Tab-separated table of C-alpha atoms and ligand atoms in Angstrom:
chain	number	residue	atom	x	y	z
A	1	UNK	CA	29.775	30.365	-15.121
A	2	UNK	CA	32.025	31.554	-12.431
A	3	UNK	CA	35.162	33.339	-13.220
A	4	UNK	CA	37.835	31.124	-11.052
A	5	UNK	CA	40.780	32.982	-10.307
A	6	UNK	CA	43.823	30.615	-10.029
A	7	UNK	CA	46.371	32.185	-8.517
A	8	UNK	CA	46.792	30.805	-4.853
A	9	UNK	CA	45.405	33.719	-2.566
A	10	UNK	CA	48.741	34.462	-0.204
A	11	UNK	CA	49.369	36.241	2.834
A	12	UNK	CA	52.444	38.335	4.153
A	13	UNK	CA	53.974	35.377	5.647
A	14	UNK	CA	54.374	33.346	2.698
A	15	UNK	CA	56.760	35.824	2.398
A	16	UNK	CA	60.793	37.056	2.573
A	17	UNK	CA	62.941	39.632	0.982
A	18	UNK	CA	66.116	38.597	-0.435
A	19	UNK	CA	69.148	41.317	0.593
A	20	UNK	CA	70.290	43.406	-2.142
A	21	UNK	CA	73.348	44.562	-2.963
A	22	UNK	CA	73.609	47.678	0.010
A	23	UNK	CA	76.017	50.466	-1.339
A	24	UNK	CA	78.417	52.443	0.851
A	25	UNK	CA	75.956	55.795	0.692
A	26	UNK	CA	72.918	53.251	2.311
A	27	UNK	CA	72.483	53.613	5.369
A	28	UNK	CA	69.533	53.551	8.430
A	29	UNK	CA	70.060	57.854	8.483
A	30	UNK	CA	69.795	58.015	5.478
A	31	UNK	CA	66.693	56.385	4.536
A	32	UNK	CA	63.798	58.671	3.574
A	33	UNK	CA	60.725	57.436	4.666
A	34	UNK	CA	58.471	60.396	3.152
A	35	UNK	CA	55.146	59.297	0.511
A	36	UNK	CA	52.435	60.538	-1.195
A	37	UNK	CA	49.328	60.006	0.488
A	38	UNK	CA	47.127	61.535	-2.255
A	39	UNK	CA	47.356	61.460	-5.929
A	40	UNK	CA	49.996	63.757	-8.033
A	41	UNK	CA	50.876	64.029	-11.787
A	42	UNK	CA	54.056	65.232	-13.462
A	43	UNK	CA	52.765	68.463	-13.354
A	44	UNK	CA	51.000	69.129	-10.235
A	45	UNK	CA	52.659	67.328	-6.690
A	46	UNK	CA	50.405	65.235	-4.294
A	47	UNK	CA	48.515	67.417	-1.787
A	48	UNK	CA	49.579	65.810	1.368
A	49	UNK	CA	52.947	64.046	1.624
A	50	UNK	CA	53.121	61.525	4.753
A	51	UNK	CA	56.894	61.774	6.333
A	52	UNK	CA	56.463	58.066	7.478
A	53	UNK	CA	54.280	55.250	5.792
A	54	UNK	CA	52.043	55.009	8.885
A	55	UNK	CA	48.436	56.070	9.590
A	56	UNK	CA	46.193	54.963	11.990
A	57	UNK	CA	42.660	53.080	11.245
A	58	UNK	CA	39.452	54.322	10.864
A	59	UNK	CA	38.059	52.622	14.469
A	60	UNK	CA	36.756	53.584	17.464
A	61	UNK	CA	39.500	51.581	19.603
A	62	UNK	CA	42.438	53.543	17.983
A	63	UNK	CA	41.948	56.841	16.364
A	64	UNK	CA	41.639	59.462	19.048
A	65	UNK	CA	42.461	62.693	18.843
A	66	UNK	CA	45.025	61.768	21.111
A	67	UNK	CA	46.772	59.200	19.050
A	68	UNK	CA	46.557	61.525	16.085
A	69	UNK	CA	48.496	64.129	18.010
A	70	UNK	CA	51.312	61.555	18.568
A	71	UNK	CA	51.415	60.168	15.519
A	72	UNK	CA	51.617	63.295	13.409
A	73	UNK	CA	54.290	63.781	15.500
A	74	UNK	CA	56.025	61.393	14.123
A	75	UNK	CA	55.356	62.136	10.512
A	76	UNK	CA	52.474	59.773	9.824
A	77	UNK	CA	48.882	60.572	10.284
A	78	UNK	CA	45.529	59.668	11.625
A	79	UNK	CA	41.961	59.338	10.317
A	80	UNK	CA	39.594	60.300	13.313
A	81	UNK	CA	36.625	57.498	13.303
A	82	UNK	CA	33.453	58.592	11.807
A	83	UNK	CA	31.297	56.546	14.170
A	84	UNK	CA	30.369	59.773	15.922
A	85	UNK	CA	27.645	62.926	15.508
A	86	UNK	CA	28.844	65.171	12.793
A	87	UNK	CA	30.060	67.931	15.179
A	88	UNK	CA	31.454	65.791	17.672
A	89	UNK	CA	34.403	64.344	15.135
A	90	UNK	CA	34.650	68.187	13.744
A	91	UNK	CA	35.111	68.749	17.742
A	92	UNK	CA	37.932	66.131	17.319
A	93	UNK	CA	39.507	67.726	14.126
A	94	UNK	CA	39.528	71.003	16.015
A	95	UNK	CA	41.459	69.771	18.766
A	96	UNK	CA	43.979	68.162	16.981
A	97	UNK	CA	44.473	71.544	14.532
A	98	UNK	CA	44.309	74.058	17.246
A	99	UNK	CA	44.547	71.921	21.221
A	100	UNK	CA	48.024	70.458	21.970
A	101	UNK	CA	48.730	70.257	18.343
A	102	UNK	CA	49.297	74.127	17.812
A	103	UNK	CA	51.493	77.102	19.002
A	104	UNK	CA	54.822	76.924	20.739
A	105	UNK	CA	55.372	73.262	21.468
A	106	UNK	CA	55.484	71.577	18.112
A	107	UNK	CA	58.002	74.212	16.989
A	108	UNK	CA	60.135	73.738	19.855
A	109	UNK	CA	62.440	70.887	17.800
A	110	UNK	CA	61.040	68.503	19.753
A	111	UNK	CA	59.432	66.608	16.908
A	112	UNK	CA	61.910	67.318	14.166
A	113	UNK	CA	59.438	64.689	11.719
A	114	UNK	CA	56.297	65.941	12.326
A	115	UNK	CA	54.071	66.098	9.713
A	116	UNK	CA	52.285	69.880	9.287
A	117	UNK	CA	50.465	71.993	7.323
A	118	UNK	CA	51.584	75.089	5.792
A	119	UNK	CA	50.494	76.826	9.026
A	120	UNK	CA	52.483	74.593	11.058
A	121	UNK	CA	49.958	72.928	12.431
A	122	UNK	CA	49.838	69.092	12.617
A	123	UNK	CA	47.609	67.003	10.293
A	124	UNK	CA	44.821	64.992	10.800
A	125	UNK	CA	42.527	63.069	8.769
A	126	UNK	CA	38.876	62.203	9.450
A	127	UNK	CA	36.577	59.079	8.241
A	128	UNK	CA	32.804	59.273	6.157
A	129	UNK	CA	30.465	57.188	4.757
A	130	UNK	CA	28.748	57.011	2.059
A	131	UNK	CA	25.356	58.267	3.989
A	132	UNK	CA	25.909	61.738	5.287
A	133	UNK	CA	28.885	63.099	3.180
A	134	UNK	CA	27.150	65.853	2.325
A	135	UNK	CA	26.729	67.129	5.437
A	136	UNK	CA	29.538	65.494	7.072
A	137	UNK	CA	32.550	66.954	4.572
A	138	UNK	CA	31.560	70.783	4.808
A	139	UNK	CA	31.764	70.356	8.728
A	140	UNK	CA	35.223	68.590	8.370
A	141	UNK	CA	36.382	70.919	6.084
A	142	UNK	CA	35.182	73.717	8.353
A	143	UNK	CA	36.923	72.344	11.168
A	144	UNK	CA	40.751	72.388	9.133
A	145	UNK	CA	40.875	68.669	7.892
A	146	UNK	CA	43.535	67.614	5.621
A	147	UNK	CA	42.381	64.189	4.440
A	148	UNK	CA	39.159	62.270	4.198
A	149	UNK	CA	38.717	58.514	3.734
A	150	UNK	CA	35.602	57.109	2.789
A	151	UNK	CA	35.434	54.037	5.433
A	152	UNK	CA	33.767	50.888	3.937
A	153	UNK	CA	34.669	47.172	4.265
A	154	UNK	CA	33.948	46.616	0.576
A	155	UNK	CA	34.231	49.861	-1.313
A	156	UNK	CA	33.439	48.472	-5.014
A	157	UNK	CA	30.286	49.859	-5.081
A	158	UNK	CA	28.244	52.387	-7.323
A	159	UNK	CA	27.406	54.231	-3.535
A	160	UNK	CA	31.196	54.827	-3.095
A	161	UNK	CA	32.144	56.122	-6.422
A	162	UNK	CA	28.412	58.713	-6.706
A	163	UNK	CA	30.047	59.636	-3.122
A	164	UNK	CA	33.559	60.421	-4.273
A	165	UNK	CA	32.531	61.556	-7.094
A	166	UNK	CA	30.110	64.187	-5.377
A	167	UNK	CA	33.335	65.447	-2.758
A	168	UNK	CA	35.574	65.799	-5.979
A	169	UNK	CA	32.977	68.211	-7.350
A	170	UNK	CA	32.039	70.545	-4.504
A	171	UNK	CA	35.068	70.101	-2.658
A	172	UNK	CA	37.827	69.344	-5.040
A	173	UNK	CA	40.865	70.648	-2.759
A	174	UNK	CA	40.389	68.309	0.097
A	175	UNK	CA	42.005	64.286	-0.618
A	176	UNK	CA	39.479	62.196	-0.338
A	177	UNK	CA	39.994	58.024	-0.022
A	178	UNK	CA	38.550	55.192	-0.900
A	179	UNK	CA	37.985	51.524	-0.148
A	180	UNK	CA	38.765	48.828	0.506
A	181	UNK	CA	39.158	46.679	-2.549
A	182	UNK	CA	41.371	43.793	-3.135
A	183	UNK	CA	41.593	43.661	-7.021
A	184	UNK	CA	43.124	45.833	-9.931
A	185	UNK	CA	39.620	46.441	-11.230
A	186	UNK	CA	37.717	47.816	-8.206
A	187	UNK	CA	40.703	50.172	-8.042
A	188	UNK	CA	40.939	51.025	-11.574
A	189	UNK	CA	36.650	51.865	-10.708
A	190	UNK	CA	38.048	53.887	-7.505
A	191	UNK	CA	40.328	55.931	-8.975
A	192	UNK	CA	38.425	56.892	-12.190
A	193	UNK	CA	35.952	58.001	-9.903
A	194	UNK	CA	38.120	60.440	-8.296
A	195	UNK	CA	39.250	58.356	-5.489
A	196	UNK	CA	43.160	60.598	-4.530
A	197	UNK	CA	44.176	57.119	-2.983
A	198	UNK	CA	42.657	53.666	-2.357
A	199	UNK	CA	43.155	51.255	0.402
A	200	UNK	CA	43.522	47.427	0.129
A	201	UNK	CA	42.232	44.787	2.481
A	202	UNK	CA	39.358	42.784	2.932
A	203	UNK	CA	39.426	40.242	5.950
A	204	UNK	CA	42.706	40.615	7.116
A	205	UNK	CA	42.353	42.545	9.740
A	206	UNK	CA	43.297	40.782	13.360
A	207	UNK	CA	39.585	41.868	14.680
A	208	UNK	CA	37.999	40.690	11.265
A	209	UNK	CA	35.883	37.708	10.842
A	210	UNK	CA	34.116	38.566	7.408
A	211	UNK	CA	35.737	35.844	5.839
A	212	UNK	CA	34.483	33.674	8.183
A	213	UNK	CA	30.897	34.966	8.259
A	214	UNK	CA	30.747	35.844	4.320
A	215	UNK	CA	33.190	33.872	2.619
A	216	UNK	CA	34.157	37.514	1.296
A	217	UNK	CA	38.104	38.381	1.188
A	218	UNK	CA	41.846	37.963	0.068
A	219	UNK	CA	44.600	37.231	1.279
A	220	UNK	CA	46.366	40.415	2.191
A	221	UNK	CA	49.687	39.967	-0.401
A	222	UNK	CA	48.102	38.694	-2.956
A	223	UNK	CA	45.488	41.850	-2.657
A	224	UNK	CA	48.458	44.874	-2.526
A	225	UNK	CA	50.130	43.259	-5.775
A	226	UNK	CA	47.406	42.949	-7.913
A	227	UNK	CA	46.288	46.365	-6.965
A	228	UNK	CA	49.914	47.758	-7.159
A	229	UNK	CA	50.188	46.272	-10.437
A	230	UNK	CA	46.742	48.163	-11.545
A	231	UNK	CA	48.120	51.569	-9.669
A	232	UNK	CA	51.568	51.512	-12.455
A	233	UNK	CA	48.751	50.884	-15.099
A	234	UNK	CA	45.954	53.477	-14.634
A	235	UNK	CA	49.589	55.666	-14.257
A	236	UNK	CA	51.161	54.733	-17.695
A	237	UNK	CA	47.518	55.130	-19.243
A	238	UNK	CA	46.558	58.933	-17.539
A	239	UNK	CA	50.131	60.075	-16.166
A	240	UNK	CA	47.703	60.336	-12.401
A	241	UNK	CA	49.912	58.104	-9.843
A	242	UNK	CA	46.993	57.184	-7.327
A	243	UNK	CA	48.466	55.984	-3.916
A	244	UNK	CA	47.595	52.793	-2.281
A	245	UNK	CA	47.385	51.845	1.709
A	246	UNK	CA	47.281	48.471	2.474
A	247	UNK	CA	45.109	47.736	5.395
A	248	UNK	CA	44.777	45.379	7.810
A	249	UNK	CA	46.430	41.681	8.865
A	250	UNK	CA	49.637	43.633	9.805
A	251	UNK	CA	50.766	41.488	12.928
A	252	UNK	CA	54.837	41.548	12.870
A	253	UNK	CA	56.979	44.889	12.258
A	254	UNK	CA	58.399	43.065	9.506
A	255	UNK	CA	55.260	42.884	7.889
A	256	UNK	CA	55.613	46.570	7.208
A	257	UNK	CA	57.824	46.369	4.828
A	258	UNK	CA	56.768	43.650	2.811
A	259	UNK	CA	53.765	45.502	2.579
A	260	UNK	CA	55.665	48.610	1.146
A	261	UNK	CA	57.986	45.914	-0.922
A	262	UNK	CA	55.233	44.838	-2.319
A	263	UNK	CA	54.055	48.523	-3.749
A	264	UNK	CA	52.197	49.992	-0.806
A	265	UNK	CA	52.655	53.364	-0.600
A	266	UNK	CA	51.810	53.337	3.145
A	267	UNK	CA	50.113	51.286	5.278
A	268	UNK	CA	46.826	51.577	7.991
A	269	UNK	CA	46.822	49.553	11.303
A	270	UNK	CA	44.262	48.884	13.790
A	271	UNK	CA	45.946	46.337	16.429
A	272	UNK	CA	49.431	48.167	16.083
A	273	UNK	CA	47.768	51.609	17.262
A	274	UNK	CA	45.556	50.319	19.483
A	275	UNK	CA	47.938	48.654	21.950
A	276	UNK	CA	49.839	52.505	22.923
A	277	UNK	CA	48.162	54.659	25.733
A	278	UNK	CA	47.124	57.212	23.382
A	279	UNK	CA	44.118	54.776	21.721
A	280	UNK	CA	41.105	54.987	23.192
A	281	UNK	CA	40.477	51.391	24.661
A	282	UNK	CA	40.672	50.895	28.730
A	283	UNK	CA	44.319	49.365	30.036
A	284	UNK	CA	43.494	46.060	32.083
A	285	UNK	CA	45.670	44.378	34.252
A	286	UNK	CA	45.787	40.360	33.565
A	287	UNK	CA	48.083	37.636	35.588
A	288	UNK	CA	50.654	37.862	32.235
A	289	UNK	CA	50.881	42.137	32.308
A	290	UNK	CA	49.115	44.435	31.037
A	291	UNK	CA	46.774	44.210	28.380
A	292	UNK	CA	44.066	46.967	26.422
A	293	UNK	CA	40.935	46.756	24.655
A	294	UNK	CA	40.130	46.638	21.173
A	295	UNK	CA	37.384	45.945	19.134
A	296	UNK	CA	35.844	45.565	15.546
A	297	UNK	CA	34.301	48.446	14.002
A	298	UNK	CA	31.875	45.197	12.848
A	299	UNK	CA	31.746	43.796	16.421
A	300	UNK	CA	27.991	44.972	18.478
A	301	UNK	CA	30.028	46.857	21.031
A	302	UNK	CA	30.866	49.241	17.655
A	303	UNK	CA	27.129	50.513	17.472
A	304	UNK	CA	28.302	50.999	14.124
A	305	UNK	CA	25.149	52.769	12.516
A	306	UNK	CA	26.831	52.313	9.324
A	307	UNK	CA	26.286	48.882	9.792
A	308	UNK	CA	23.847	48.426	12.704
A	309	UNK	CA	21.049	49.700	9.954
A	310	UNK	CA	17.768	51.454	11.195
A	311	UNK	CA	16.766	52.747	14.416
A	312	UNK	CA	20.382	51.263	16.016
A	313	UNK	CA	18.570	47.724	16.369
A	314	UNK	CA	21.183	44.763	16.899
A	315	UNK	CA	23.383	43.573	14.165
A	316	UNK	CA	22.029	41.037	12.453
A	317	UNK	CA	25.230	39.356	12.880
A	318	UNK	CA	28.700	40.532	13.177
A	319	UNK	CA	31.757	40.968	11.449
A	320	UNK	CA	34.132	41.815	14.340
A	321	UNK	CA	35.232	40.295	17.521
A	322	UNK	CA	35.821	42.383	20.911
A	323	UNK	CA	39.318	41.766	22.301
A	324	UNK	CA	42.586	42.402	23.851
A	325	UNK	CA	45.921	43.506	22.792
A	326	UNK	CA	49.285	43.639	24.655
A	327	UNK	CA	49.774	46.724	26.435
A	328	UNK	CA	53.033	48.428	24.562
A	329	UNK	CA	53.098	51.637	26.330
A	330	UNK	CA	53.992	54.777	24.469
A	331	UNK	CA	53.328	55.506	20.610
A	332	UNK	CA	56.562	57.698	20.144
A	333	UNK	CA	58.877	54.735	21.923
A	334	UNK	CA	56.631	52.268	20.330
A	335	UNK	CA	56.311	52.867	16.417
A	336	UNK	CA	60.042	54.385	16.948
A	337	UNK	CA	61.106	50.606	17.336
A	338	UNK	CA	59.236	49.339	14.231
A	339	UNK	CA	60.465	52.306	12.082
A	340	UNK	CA	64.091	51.246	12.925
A	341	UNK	CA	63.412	47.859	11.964
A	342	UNK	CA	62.188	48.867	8.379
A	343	UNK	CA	65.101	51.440	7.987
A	344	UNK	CA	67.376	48.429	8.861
A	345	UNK	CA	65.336	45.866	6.440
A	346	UNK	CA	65.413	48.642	3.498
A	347	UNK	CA	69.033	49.298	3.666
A	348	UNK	CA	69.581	45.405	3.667
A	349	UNK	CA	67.545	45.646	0.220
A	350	UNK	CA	69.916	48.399	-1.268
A	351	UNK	CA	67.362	50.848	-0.822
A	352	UNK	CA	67.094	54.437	0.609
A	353	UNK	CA	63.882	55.634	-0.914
A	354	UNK	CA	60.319	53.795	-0.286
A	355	UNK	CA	59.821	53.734	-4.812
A	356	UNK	CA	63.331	52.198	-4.955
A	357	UNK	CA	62.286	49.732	-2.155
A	358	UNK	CA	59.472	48.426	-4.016
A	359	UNK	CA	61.106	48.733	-7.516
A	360	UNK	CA	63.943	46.983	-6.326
A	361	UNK	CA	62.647	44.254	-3.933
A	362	UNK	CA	63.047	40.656	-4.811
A	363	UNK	CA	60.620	38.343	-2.771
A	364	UNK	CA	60.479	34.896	-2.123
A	365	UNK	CA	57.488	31.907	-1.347
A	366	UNK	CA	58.750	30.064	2.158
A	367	UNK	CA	58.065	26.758	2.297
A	368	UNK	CA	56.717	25.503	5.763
A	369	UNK	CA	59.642	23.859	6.758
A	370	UNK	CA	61.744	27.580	6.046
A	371	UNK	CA	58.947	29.126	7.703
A	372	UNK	CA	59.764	27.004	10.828
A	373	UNK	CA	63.832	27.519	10.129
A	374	UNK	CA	62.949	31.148	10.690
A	375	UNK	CA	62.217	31.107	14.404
A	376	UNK	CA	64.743	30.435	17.253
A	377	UNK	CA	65.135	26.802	17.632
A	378	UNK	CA	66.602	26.879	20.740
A	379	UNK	CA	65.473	26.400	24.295
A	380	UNK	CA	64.885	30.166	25.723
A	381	UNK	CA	64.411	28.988	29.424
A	382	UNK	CA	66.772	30.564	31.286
A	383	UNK	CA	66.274	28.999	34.603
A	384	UNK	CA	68.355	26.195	35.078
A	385	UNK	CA	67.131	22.941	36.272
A	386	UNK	CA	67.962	22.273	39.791
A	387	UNK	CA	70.605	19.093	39.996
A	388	UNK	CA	68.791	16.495	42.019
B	401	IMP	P1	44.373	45.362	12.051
B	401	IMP	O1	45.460	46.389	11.843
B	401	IMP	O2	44.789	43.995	11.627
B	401	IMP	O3	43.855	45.387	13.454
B	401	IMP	O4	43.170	45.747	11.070
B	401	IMP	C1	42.531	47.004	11.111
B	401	IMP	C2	41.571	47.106	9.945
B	401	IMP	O5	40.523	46.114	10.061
B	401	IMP	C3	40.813	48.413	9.852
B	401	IMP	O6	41.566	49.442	9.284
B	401	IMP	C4	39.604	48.032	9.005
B	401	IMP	O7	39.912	48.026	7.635
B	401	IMP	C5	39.348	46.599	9.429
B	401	IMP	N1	38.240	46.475	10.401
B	401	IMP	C6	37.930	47.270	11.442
B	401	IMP	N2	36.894	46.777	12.154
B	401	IMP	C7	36.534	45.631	11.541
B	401	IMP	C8	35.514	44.663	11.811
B	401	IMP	O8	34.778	44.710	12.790
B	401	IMP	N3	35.440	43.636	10.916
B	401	IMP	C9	36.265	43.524	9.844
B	401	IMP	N4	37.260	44.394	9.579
B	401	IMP	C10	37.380	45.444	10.426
């Protein structure tokens, strides 16, 4: 018989933080946004350390070399979409290692948080599948990558863990990813297969429609706590602490750090990324503003071939939607904004460090009548009406 899971399956906003008690020494400056992004033990530290909880999805629409540039820049980090010929995204890893991301002008203190190698140049991480990885990785590695993420929209499979397994042996340096899962167990299956973090988040994503089309998903908070709860676990029972990115179905800034509150250690975004100049979707002009492009890695204008099967044929049906985004100019200026609003929202919680943030964090269900209480209830017109 089916196994029915009772638990209601929530979403971020069911959702609010209760302030904590903020001490004198807590303050927006003093915040430290920095996290693992790969796995670390007591004895031996995690091989890449973000400097912000942000990196960019694995799509078409947003990861450009471009957008990795500026968001390294700004400590988090990109994973370059593996929709492409092997050496065209080794092309892309290249340019972000050695183009505008080398040499005089990121040691010029113009990006005091960037996030770098050892060789000072800026990081970037690249997407694979679980088809060509063995011809794929080499070329990455090759090129100077410093992360890989296996890309999948449901990773609990025997494909993904042979694959992980396979990079951990011949390449056992490099961080390698995997995902997405929504459930302690198909983490606790991740990580024993070598998996140096795992991402969370099936359906949520503001381009998805799998749940729609296959009934398939979970509601994005429910998903990170479960799996969070499963991350302390497989910790306490091997001493490895295995990361965990929650992906997808982040709409408001705020939703950030519930995310983290909830034990993310960082978090991936699609729709966030894609609405800066740097992504790689065209800038149209619409009666309201500007607007720009951005589509499902599921949608036909993809041409996944992951999921577009043989010979490129079309898909049999599709899992994403082709759309627009509001046009927010800038990444720096942009995710700048959002990363003052979750400095402000930790120090309200008492918190300067992201593992006291989420050991500390007290949440609470809204009701729908608190949800409403939440918004301005006044009228915002600010024309008055003519006396007649
Ligand atoms: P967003 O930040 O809400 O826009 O979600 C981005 C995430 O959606 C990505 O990181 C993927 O995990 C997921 N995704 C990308 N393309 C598709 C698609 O076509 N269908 C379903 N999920 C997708």
């Amino acid at each position: 018989m089916a196994q029915l899971i009772a638990e209601v399956s929530r979403t971020f906003n069911e959702f609010l933080l209760l302030p904590n008690r903020t001490r004198t020494d807590c303050s927006a400056a003093t915040v430290d946004l920095s996290t693992p992004l790969s796995r670390y033990t007591a004895d031996e530290a995690p091989a890449v350390e973000l400097r912000s909880p942000f990196t960019s999805a694995i799509m078409q629409a947003v990861s450009t070399p471009d957008l990795a540039i500026a968001l390294a820049r700004n400590g988090g980090l990109s994973f370059l979409h593996h929709n492409q010929p092997v050496e065209d995204q080794a092309a892309a890893v290249r340019r972000v290692k050695n183009g505008a991301g080398a040499g005089p002008s990121e040691g010029d203190g113009r990006h005091p948080g960037r996030l770098v190698d050892a060789a000072g140049r800026l990081r970037v991480g690249a997407g694979i599948n679980t088809h060509d990885y063995r011809e794929r990785v080499p070329a990455l590695l090759e090129a100077g990558v410093d992360a890989l993420c296996f890309d999948s929209s449901d990773g609990y499979s025997d494909w993904q863990a042979q694959a992980l397994t396979w990079v951990k042996k011949h390449h056992p340096e490099i961080p390698v990813g995997g995902g997405n899962v929504v459930d302690g167990e198909a983490f606790t299956f991740l990580a024993e297969a070598g998996a140096d973090f795992v991402k969370v988040g099936v359906g949520g994503g503001s381009i998805c429609i799998t749940r729609d089309q296959k009934g398939i998903g979970r509601g994005q908070a429910s998903a990170v706590l479960d799996v969070a709860a499963a991350r302390d676990a497989f910790r306490e029972r091997t001493g490895a602490y295995v990361p965990i990115c929650s992906d997808g179905g982040l709409v408001h800034d705020y939703h950030v750090a519930l995310a983290l509150a909830m034990g993310a250690d960082f978090v991936m975004m699609g729709r966030f990324f894609a609405r800066f100049d740097q992504a790689a979707g065209a800038k149209v002009a619409t009666r309201d503003g500007f607007v720009k492009e951005y589509w499902g890695e599921g949608s036909n204008r993809a041409r996944n071939w992951q999921r577009y099967g043989q010979g490129g044929r079309e898909l049999v049906f599709e899992e994403g939607v082709d759309g627009f985004v509001p046009y927010a100019g800038d990444l720096t200026e942009g995710l700048a904004l959002t990363v003052a609003k979750l400095r402000t929202t930790m120090v309200s919680c008492g918190s300067t460090t992201l593992p006291e943030f989420r050991s500390t964090a007290r949440l609470t269900l809204v009701s729908d009548q608190s949800f409403q209480e939440s918004h301005a209830n006044v009228d915002l017109r600010t024309t008055p009406a003519t006396a007649s």
